[in-house]
Short mmCIF file of C-alpha atoms in Angstrom, two decimals:
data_model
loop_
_atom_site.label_atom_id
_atom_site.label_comp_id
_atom_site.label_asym_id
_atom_site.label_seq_id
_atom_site.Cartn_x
_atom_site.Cartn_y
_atom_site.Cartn_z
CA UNK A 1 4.64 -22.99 17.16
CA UNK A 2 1.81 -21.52 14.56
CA UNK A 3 -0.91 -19.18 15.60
CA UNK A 4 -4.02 -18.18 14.10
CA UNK A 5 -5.13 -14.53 14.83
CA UNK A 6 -8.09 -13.32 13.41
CA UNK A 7 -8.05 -9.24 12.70
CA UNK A 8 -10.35 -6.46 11.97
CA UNK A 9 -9.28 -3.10 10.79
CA UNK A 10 -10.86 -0.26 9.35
CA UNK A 11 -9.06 0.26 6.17
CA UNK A 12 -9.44 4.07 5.85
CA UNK A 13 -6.05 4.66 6.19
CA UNK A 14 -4.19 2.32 4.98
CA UNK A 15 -2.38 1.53 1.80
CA UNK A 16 -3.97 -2.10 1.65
CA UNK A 17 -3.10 -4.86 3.38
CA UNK A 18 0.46 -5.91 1.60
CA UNK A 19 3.47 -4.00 3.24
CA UNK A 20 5.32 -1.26 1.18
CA UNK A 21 8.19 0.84 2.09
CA UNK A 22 7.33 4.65 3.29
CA UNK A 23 3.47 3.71 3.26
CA UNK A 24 0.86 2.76 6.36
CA UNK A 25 -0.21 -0.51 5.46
CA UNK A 26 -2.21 -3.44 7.66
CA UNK A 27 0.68 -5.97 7.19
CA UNK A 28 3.11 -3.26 8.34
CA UNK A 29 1.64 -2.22 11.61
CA UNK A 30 1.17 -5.55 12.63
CA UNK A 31 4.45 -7.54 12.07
CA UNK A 32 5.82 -4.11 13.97
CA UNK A 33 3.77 -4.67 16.70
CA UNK A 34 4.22 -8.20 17.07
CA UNK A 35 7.77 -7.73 16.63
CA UNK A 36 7.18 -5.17 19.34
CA UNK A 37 5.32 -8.03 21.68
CA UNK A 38 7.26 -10.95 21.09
CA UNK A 39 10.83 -9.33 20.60
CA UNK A 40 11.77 -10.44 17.75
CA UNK A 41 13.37 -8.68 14.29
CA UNK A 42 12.20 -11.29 11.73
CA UNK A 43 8.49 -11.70 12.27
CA UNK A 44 6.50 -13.15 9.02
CA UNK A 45 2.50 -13.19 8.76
CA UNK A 46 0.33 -14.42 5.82
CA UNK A 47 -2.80 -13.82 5.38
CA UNK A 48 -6.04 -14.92 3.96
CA UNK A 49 -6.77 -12.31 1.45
CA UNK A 50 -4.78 -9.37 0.37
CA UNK A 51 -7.37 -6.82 0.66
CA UNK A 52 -6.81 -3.12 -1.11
CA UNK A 53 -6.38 0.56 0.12
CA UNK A 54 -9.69 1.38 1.08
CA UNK A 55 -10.93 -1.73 1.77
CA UNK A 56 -12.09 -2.82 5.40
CA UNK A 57 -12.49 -6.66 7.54
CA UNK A 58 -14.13 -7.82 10.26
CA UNK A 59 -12.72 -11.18 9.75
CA UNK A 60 -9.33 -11.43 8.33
CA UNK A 61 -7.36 -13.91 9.47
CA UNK A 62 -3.78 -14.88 10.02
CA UNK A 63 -0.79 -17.36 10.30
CA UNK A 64 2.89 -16.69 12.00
CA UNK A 65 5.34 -18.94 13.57
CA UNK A 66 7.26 -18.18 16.42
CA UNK A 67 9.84 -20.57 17.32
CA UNK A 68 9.46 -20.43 21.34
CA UNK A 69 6.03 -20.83 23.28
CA UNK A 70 3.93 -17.54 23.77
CA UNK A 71 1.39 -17.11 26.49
CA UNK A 72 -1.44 -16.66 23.77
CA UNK A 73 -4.13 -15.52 25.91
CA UNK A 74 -2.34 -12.44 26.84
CA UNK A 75 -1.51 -11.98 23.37
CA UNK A 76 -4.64 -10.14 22.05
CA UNK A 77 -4.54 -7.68 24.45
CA UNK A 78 -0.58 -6.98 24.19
CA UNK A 79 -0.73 -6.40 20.52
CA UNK A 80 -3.94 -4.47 21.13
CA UNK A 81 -1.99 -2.16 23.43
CA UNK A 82 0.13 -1.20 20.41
CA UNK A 83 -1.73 -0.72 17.54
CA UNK A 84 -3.50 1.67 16.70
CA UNK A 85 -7.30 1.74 16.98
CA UNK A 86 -8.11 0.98 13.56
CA UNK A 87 -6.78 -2.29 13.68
CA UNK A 88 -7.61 -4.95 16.22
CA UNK A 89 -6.66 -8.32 17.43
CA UNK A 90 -10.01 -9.99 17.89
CA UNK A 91 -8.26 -13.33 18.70
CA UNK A 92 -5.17 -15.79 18.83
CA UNK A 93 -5.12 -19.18 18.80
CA UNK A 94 -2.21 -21.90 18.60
CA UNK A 95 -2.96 -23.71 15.00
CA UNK A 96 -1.85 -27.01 13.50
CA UNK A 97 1.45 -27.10 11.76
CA UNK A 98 -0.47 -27.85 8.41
CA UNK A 99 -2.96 -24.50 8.75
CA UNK A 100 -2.18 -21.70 6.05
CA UNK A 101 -4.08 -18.65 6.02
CA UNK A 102 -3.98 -18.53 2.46
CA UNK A 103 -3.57 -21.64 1.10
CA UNK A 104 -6.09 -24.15 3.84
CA UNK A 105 -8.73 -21.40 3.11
CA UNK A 106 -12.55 -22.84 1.54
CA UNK A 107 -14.06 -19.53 0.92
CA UNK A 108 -13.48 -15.75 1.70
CA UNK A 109 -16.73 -13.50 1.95
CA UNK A 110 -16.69 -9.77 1.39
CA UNK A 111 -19.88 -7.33 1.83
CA UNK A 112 -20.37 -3.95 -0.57
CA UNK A 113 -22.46 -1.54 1.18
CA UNK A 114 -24.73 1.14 -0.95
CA UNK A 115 -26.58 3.63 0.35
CA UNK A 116 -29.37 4.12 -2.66
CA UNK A 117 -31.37 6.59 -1.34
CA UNK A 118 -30.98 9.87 0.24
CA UNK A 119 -33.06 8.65 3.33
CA UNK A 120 -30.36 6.27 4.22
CA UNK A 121 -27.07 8.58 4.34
CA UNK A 122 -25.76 8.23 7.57
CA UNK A 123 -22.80 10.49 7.52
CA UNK A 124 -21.57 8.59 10.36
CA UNK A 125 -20.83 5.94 8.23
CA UNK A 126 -19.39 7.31 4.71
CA UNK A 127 -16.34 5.82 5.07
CA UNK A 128 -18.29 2.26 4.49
CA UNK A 129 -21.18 2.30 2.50
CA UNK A 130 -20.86 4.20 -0.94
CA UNK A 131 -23.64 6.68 -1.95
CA UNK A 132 -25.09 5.97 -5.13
CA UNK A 133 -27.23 8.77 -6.41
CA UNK A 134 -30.74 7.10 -7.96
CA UNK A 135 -32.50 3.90 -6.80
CA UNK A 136 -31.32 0.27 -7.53
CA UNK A 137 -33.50 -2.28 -8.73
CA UNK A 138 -32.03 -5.57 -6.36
CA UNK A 139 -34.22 -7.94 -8.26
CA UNK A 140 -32.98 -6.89 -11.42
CA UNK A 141 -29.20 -7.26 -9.57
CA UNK A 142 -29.97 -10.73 -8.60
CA UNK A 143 -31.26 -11.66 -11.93
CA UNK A 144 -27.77 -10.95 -13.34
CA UNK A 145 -26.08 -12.07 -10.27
CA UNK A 146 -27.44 -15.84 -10.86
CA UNK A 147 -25.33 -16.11 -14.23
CA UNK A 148 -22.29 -14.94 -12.46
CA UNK A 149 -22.22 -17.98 -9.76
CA UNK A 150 -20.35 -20.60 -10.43
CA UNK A 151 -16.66 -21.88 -11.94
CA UNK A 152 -15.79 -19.67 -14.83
CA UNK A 153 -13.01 -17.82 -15.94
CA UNK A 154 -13.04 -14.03 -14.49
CA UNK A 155 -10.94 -12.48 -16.92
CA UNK A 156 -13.47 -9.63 -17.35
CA UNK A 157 -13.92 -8.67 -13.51
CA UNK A 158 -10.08 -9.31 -12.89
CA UNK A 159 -6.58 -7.36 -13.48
CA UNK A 160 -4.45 -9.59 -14.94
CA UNK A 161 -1.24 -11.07 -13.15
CA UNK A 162 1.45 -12.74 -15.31
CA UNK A 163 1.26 -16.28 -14.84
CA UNK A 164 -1.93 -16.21 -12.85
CA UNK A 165 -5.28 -17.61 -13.67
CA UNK A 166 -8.56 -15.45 -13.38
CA UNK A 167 -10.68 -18.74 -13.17
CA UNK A 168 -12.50 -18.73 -9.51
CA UNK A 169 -15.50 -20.72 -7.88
CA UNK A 170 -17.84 -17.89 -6.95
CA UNK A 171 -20.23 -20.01 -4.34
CA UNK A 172 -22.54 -16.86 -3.75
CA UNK A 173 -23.48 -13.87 -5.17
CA UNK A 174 -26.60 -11.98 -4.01
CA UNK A 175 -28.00 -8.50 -2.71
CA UNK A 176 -30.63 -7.56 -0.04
CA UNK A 177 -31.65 -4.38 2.11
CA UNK A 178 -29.95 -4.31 5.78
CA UNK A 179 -31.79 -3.29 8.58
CA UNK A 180 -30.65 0.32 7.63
CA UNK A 181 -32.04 0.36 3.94
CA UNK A 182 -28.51 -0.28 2.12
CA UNK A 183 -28.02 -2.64 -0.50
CA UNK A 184 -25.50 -4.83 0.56
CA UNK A 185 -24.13 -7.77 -1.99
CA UNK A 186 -22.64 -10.82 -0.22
CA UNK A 187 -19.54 -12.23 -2.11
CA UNK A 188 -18.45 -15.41 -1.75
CA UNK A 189 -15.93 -17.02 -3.34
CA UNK A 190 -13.15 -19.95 -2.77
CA UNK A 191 -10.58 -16.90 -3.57
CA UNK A 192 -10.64 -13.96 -5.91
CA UNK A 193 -8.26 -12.26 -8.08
CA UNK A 194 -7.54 -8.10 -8.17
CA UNK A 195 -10.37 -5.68 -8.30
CA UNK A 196 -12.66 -8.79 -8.88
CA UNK A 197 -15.23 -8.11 -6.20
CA UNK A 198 -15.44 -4.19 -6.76
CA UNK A 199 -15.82 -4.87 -11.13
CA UNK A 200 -18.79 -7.19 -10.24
CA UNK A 201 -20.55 -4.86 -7.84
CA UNK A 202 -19.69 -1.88 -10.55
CA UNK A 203 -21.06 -3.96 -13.11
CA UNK A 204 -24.32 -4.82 -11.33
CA UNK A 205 -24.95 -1.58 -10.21
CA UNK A 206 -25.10 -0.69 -13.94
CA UNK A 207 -27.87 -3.08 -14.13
CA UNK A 208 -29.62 -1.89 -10.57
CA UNK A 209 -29.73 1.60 -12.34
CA UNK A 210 -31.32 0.49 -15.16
CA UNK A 211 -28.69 1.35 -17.82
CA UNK A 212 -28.10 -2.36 -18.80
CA UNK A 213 -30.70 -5.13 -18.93
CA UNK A 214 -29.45 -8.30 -16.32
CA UNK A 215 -28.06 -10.36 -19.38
CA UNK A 216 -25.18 -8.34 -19.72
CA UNK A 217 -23.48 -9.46 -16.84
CA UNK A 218 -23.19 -12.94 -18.62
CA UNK A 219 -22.13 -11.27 -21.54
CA UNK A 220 -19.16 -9.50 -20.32
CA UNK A 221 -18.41 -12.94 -18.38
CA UNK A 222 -18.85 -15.32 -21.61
CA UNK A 223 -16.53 -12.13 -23.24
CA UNK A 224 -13.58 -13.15 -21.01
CA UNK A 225 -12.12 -9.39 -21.65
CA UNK A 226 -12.36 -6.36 -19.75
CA UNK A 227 -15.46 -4.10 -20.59
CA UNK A 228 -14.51 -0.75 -20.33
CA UNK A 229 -18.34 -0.56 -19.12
CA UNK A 230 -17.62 -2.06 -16.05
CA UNK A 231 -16.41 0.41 -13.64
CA UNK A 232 -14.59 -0.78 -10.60
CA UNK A 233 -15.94 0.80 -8.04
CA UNK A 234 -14.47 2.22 -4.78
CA UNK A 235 -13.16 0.43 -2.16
CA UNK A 236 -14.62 1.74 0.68
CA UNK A 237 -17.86 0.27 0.30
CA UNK A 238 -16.31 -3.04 0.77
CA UNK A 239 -15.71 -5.55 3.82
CA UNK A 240 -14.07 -8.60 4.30
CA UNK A 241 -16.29 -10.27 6.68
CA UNK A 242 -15.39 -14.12 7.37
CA UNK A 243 -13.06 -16.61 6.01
CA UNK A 244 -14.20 -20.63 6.42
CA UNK A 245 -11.65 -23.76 6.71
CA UNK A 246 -11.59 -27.17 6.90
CA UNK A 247 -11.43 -29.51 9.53
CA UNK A 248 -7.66 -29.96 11.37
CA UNK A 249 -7.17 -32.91 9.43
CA UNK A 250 -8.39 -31.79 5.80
CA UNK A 251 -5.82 -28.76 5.84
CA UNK A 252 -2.72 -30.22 4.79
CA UNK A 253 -5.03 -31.38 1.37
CA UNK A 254 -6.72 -28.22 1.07
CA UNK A 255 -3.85 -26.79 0.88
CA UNK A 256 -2.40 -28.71 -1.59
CA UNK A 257 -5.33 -28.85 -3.61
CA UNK A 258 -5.37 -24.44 -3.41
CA UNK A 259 -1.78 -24.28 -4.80
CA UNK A 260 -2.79 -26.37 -8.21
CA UNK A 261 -3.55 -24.66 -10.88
CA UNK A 262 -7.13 -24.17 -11.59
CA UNK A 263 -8.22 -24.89 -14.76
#
């Protein structure tokens, strides 16, 4: 039997998602507690994106398979009564035998939070929304944000990986003011590689300031490098907020078509 649970955590605390021996990580404290809830020694999850220390979601989401029937409505709330507050079980669902996480995924969006003005700290959230000491110019960010959207290769927003490709679909890249004054960027991509969503926001906030006109972002795209311009920035700001898939019966070929190389 697969299930689909669909998490939120505040990633304060934790080493990033991935599990590692003698640290706190997401991925940890959850196959612990559903080993916990469901009794079992040799639970597996995957999930849809492999978020960093630091780095929060509202909607990550999740695949496990348990080999007996579990009463899943009870589910959220059992797991719930064993984790710890900063991560939650929003939901769990039984899922088709062709849905993965990872692979069936169309697009993962993130949100980076900036607090631009001093009138707009809220200390209540600084473990969120990064304080950026002087004023950002958003229409300047969006200027350079349109020659960022599209297929290209990301080498000079990503951290390379032997063997893997930096070349991503990024479907939506923009910046507005929230109801609280931040700038918030919406990221949306049909996957990223490491680092990439905190080296564009680092990059773009080198245009917001003023410091670089909008056509650089192209150039350090078109330059396929890393720019030691850029600066990645920190991880708190950011938020994995939703994850989209197909259709039931398209999952099996998104999947299929995720695990090809892109080229």
């Amino acid at each position: 039997m697969r299930l689909r649970l669909d998490l939120a955590y505040d990633g304060t605390a934790f080493h990033g998602w991935a599990a590692q021996p003698g640290l706190r990580t997401v991925q940890g404290e959850l196959t612990a507690a559903l080993a916990t809830v469901l009794r079992r020694d040799d639970v597996e999850v995957v999930c849809a994106g492999r978020t960093d220390a630091g780095v929060h979601a509202r909607g990550q989401v999740v695949h496990l398979d348990v080999p007996d029937p579990v009463e899943v409505d009870r589910l959220p709330r059992r797991l719930n009564g064993v984790l710890d507050p900063d991560v939650r079980v929003r939901r769990v669902a039984p899922a088709p035998a062709s849905f993965d996480a990872r692979f069936g995924a169309l697009w993962r969006r993130y949100a980076y939070r900036v607090a631009d003005d001093p009138a707009t700290l809220d200390p209540l959230v600084r473990s969120h929304v990064l304080a950026w000491p002087r004023p950002l110019d958003l229409a300047a960010m969006n200027e350079a944000s349109a020659l960022l959207v599209g297929r290209h290769d990301f080498a000079a927003f990503c951290k390379r990986r032997e063997g893997a490709t930096t070349i991503r679909t990024l479907l939506e890249l923009a910046w507005a003011r929230d109801t609280a004054g931040h700038a918030v960027a919406t990221v949306r991509a049909d996957a990223f590689c490491h680092s990439m969503v905190r080296s564009l926001v680092g990059c773009l906030l080198a245009v917001g300031e003023g410091r670089r006109p909008p056509a650089w972002a192209g150039e350090v795209l078109a330059a396929q490098v890393r720019d030691a311009a850029v600066a990645v920035v920190h991880a708190h700001g950011l938020t994995l907020e939703a994850v989209a898939y197909p259709p039931d019966a398209e999952l099996a070929a998104r999947a299929e078509q995720t695990r090809a190389r892109r080229e």
